[in-house]
Short mmCIF file of C-alpha atoms and ligand atoms in Angstrom, two decimals:
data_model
loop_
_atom_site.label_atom_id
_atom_site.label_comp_id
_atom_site.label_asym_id
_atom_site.label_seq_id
_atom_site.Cartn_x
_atom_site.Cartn_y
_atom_site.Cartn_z
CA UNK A 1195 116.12 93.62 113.16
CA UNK A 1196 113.37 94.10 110.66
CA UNK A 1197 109.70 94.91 111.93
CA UNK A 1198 107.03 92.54 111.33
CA UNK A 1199 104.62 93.72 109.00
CA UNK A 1200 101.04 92.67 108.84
CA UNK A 1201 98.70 94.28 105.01
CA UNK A 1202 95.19 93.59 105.37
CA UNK A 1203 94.35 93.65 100.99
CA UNK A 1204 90.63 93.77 101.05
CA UNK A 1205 90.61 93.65 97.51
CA UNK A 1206 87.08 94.58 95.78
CA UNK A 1207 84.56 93.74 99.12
CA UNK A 1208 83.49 96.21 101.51
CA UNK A 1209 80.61 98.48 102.11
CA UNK A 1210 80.86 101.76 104.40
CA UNK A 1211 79.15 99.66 107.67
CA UNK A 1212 81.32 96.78 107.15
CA UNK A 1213 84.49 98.65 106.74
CA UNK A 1214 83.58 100.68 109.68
CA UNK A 1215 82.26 97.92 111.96
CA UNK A 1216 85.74 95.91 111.30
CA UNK A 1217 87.85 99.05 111.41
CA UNK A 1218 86.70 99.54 114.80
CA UNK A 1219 86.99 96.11 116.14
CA UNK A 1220 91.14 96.40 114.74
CA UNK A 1221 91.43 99.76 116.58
CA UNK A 1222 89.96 97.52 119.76
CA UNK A 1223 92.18 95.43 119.32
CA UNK A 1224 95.46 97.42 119.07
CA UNK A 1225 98.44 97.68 119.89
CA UNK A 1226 99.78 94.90 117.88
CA UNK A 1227 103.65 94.10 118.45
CA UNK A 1228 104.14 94.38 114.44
CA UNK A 1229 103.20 97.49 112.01
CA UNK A 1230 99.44 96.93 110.90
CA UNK A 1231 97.93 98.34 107.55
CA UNK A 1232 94.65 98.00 105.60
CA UNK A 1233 94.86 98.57 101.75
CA UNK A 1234 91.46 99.44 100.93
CA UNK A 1235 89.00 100.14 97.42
CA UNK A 1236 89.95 103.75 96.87
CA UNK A 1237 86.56 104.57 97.32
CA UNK A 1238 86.65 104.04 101.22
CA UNK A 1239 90.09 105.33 101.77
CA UNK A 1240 88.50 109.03 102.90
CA UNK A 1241 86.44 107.19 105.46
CA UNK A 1242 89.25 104.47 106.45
CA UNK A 1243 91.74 107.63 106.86
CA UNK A 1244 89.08 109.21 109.10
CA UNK A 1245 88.66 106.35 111.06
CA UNK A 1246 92.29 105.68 111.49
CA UNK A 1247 93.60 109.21 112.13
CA UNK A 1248 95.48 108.54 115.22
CA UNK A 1249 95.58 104.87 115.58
CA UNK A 1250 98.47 103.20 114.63
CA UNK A 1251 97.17 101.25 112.20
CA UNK A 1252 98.20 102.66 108.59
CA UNK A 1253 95.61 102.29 105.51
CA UNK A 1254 96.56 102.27 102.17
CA UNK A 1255 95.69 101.82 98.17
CA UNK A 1256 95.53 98.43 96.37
CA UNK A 1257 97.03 99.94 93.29
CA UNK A 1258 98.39 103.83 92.27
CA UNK A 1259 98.55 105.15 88.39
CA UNK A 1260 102.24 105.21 86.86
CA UNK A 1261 101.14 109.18 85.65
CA UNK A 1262 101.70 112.18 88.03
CA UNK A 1263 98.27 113.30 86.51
CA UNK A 1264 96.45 114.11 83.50
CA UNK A 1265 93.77 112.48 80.98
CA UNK A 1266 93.91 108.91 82.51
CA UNK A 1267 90.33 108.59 83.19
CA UNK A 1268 89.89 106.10 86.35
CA UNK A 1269 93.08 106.31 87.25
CA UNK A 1270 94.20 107.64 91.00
CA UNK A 1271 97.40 109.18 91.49
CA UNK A 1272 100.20 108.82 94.10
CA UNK A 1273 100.00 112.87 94.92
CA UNK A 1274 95.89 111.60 95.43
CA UNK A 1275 96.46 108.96 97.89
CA UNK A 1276 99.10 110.87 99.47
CA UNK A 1277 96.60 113.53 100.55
CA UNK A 1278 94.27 110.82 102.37
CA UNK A 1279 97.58 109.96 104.40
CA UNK A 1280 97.91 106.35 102.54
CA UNK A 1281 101.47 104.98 103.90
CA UNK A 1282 101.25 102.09 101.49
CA UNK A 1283 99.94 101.19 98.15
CA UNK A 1284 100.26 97.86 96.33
CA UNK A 1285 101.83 97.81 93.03
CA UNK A 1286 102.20 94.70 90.36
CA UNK A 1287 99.58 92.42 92.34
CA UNK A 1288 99.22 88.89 90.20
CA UNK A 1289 95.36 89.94 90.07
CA UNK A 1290 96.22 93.03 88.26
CA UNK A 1291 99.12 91.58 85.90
CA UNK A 1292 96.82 88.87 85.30
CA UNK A 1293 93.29 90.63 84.65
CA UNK A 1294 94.37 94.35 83.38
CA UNK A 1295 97.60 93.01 81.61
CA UNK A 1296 100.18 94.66 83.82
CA UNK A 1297 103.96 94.53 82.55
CA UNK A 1298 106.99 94.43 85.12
CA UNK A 1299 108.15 97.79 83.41
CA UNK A 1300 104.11 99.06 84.32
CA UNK A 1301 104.74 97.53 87.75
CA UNK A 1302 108.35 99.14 87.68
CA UNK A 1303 106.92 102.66 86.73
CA UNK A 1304 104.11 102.54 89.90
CA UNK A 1305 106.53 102.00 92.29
CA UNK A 1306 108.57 104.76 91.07
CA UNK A 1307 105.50 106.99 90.92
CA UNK A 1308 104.85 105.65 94.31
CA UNK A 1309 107.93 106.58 96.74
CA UNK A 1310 107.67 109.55 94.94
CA UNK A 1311 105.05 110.99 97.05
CA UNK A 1312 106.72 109.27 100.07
CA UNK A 1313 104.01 106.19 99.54
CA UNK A 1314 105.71 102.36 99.77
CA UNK A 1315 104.97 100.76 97.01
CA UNK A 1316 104.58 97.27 98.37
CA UNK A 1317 105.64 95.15 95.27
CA UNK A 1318 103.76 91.78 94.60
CA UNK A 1319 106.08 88.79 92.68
CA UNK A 1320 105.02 85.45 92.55
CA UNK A 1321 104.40 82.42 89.71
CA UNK A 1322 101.77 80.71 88.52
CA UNK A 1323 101.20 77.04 89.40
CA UNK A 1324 102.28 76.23 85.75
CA UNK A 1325 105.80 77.88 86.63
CA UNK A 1326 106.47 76.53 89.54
CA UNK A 1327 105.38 72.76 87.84
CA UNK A 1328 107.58 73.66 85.01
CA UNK A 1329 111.01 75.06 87.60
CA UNK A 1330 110.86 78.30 86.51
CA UNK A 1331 109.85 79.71 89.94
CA UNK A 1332 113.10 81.79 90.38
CA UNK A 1333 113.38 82.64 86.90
CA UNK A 1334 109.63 84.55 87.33
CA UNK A 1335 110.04 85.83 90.34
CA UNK A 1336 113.71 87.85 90.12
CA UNK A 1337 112.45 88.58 86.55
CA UNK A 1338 109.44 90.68 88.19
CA UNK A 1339 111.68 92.12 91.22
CA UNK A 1340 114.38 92.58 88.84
CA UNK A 1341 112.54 95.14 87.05
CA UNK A 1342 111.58 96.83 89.88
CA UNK A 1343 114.94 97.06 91.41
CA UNK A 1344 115.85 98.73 88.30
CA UNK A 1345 113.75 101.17 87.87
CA UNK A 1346 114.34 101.75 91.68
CA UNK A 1347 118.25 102.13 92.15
CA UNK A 1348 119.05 103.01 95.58
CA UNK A 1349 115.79 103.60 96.69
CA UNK A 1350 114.66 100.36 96.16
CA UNK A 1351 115.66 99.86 99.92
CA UNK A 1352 112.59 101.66 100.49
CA UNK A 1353 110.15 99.00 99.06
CA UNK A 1354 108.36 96.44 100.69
CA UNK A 1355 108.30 92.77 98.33
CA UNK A 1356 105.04 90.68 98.26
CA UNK A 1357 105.90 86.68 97.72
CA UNK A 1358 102.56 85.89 96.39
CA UNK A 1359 102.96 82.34 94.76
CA UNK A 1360 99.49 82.94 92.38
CA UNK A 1361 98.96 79.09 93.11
CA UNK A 1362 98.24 79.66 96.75
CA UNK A 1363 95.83 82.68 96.77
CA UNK A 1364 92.77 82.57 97.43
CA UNK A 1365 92.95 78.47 96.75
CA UNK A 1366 93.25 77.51 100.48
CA UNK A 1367 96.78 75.94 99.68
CA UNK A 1368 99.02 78.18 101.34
CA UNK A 1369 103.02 77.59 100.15
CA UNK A 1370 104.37 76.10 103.46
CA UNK A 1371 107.00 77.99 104.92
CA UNK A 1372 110.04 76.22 104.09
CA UNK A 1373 108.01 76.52 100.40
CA UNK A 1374 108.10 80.71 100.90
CA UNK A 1375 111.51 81.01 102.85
CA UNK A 1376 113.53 79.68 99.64
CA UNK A 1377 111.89 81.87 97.48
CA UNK A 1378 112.20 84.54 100.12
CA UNK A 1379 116.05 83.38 100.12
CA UNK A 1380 116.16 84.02 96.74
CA UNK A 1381 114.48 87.37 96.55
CA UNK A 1382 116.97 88.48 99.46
CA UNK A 1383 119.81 87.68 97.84
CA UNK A 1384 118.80 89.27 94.62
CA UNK A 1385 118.37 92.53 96.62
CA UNK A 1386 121.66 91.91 98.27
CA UNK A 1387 122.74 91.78 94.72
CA UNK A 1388 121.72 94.88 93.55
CA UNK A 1389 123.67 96.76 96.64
CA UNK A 1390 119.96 97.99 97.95
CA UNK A 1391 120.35 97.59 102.09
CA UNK A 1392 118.35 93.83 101.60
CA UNK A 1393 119.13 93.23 105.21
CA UNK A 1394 116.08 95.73 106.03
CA UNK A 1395 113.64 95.34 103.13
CA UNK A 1396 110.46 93.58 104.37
CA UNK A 1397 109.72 90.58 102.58
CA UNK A 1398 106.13 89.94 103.24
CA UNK A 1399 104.09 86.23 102.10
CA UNK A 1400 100.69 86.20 101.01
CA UNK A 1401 98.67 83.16 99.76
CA UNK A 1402 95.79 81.51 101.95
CA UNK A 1403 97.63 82.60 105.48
CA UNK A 1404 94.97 82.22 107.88
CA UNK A 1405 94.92 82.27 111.84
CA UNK A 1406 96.14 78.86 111.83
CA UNK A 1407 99.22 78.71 109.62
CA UNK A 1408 100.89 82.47 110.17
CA UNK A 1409 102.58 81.55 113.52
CA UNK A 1410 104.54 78.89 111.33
CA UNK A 1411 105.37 81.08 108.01
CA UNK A 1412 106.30 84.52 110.16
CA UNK A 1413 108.99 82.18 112.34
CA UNK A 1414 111.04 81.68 109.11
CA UNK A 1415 113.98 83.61 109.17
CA UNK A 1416 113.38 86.41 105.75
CA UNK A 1417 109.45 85.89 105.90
CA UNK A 1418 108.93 89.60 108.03
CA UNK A 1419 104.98 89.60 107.72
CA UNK A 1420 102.16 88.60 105.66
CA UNK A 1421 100.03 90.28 103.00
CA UNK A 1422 96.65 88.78 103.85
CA UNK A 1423 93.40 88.45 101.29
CA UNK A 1424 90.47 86.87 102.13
CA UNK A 1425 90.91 86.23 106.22
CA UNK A 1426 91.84 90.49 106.90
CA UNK A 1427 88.23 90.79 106.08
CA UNK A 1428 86.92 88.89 109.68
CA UNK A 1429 88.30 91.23 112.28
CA UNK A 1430 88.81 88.20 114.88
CA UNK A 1431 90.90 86.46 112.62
CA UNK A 1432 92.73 88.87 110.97
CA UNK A 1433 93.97 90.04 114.41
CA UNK A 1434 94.95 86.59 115.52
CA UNK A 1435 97.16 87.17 112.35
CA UNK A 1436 98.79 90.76 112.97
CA UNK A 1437 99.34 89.02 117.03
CA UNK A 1438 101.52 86.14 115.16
CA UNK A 1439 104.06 88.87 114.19
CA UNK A 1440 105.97 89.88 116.68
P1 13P B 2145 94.23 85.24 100.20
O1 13P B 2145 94.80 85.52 101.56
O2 13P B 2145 92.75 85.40 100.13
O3 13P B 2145 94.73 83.95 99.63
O4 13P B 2145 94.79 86.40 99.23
C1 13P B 2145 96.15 86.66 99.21
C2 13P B 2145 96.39 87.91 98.46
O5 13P B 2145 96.26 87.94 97.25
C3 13P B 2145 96.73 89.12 99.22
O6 13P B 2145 97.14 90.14 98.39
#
């Protein structure tokens, strides 16, 4: 039985009283029947750690450098993140494939540099509305976990996948869930595949879920949480969210 997990991406918003004002009202909230996480800017991560240290909710980066270290000026390494304690960082998110240019092999080469400092590399796939129109949603999607799994070998066991259909985020038209559970279908299988243990990779969906559709999409049988945008940024609703996995 796989645990429900629940990413709070905050993407670029935040300031140091927000993030602390809606930190607080999640540790209030707590315990949540699933595992909880915020991925945060990297500037706030100190602070979020701080705030965190023994909760159970884990914080983590939105996006870790493919180097160990050296001249890669505004980069952030994994060893980096792994000091502040981050238990997750997302890797290959459409966002940064589609505005800094990121390859699957780039995407590939995080998540290696990831679980290397013991971080999981949460692992974003999804197509673009023109994809999906056009039937090559399974052809994108195994293409981008395909070169993950990889790069990976055995330890891509260790991942956790994003379905992020690029269509549905942010857009307010959130896949429905027998939309995500194929895909999801399809992603399992593909891990299945590739002899990684698929039966306990979390396959998390992100795109639009809000308080009012997550009951619905975490019910589906390889749908095992949500990576959230927009809605992990209101602390009521957000924890109606991480209470819908269970
Ligand atoms: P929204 O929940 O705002 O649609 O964003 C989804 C997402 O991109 C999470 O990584």
């Amino acid at each position: 039985m796989r645990r429900k997990l629940v990413v709070g991406n905050w993407k670029m918003h935040g300031s140091r009283a927000a993030n602390a004002e809606l930190l607080a009202a999640l540790a209030a909230a707590r315990p949540f029947a699933a595992d909880v996480a915020v991925c945060v800017p990297c500037v706030f991560i100190g602070e979020t750690a701080a705030q965190l240290a023994g909760s159970d909710i884990a914080w983590g980066a939105q996006d870790v450098s493919a180097h160990a270290q050296g001249a890669y000026t505004g980069e952030v390494s994994a060893a980096m993140l792994a000091e502040y304690g981050c238990r997750y960082a997302i890797v290959g998110h459409s966002e940064r494939r589609q505005y800094h240019a990121e390859s699957d092999a780039l995407v590939a080469a995080k998540a290696q540099a990831a679980l290397a400092r013991a971080i999981t590399p949460i692992v974003c796939v999804g197509e673009t509305l023109a994809e999906r129109d056009g039937g090559r949603t399974e052809t994108v999607v195994t293409r981008q976990l395909g070169a993950v799994i990889a790069a990976l070998g055995a330890r891509a066991a260790q991942m956790v996948v994003a379905y992020e259909p690029v269509w549905a985020i942010g857009t307010g038209r959130t896949a429905t869930p027998d939309q995500a559970q194929a895909v999801h279908a399809v992603l399992r299988a593909q891990l299945q595949a590739a002899g990684a243990d698929a039966a306990g990779v979390r396959l998390l969906y992100g795109g639009s879920v809000k308080a009012d559709n997550a009951v619905e999409l975490f019910a589906m049988p390889d749908i095992d949480g949500g990576l959230i945008g927009g809605a992990s940024l209101k602390a009521a609703e957000f924890t109606v969210i991480c209470n819908a996995a269970r």
